[in-house]
mmCIF file of C-alpha atoms in Angstrom:
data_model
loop_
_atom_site.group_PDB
_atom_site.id
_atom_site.type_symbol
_atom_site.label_atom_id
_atom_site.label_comp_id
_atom_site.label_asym_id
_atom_site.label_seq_id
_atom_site.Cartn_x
_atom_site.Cartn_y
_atom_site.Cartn_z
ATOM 1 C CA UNK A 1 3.856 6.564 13.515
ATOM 2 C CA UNK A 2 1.803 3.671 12.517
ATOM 3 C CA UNK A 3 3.184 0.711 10.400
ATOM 4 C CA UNK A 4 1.837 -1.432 7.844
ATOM 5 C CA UNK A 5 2.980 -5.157 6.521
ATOM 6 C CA UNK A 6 2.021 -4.859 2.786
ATOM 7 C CA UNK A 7 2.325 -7.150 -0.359
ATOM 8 C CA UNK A 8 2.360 -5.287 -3.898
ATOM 9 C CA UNK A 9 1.903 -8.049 -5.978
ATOM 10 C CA UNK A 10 1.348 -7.751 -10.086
ATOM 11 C CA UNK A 11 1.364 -9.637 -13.179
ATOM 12 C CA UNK A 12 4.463 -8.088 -14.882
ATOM 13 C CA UNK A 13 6.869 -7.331 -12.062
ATOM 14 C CA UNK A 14 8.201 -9.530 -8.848
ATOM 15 C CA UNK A 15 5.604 -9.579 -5.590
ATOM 16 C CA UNK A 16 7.289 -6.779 -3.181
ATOM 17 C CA UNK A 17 6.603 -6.970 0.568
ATOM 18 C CA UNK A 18 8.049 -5.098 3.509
ATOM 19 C CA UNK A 19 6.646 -3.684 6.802
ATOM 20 C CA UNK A 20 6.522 0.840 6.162
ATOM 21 C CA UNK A 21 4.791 3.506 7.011
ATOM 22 C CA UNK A 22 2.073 4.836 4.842
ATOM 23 C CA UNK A 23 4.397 7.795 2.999
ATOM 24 C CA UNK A 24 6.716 4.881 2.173
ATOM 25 C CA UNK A 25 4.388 2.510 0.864
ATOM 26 C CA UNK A 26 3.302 5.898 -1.508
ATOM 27 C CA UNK A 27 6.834 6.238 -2.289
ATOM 28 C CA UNK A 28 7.159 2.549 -3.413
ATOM 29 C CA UNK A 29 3.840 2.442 -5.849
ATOM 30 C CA UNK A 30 5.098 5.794 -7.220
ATOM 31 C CA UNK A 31 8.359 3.889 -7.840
ATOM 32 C CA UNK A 32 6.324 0.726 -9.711
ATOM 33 C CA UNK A 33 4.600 2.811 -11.433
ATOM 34 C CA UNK A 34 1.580 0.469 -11.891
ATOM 35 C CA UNK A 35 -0.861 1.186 -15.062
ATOM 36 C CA UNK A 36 -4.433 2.697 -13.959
ATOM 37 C CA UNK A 37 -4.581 4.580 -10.597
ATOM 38 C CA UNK A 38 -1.368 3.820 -8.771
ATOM 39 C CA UNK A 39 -1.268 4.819 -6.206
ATOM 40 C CA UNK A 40 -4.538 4.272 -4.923
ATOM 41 C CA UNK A 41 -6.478 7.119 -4.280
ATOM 42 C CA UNK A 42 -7.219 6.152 -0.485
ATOM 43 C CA UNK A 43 -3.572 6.858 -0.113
ATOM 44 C CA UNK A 44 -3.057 9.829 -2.246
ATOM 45 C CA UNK A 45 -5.791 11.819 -0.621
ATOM 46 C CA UNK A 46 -3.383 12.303 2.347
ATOM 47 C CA UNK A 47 -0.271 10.172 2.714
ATOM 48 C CA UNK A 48 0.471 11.329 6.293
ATOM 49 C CA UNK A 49 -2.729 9.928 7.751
ATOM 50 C CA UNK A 50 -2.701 7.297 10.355
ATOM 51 C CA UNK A 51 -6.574 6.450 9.211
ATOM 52 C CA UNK A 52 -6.895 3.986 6.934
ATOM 53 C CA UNK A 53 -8.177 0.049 7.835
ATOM 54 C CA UNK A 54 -5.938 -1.809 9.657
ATOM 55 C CA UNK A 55 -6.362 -4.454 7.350
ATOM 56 C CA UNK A 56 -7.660 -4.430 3.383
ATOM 57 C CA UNK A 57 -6.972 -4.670 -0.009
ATOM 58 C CA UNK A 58 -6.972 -2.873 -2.835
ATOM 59 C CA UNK A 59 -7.305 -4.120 -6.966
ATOM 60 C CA UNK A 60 -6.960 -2.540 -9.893
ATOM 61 C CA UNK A 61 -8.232 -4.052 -13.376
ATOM 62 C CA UNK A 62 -9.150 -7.324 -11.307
ATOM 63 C CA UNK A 63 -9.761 -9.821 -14.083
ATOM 64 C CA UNK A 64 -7.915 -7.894 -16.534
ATOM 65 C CA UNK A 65 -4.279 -8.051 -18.199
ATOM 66 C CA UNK A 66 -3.335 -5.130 -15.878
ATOM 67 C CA UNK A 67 -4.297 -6.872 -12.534
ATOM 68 C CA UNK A 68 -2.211 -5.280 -9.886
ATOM 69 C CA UNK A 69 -3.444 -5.087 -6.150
ATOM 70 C CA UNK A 70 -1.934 -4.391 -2.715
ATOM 71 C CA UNK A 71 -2.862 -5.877 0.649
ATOM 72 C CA UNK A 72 -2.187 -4.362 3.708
ATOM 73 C CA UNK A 73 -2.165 -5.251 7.598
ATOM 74 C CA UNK A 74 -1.599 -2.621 10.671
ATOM 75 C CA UNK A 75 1.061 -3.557 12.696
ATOM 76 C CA UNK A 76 2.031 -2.057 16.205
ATOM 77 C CA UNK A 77 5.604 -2.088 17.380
ATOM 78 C CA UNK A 78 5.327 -0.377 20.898
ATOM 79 C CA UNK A 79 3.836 2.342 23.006
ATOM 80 C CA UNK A 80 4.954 5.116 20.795
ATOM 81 C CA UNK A 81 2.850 3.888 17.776
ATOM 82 C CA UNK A 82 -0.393 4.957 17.011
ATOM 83 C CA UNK A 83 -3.336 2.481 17.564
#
């Protein structure tokens, strides 16, 4: 299964980063629970998915008193991961 180094990071709660699959890194924004669309809907659609960018970023009320966002890098640990 594919992993991904991600940084939650947010103006009203500590920056969080670890290295999880995608189902985890739902788990973890569910956990937050982040004002506005947490979490993001490219992840809700289907957390199981091995699809999404291998890197991006994602921002929510950018600007705004809300600001939260989460960036995100693929990373490989050996033959039995997905590519």
């Amino acid at each position: 299964m594919t992993h991904y180094a991600w940084t939650i990071k947010s103006r009203s709660l500590h920056e969080v980063q670890k290295v999880t699959t995608l189902p985890e890194l739902h788990d973890v924004l569910q956990m937050m629970k982040l004002p506005g669309l947490a979490p993001p809907a490219w992840l809700t659609i289907d957390p199981w998915r091995d699809d999404i960018p291998g890197d991006g970023r994602y921002v929510f009320n950018e600007g705004g008193p809300d600001e939260w966002s989460v960036v995100w890098t693929r990373v490989n640990y050996g033959p039995g991961d997905t590519e």
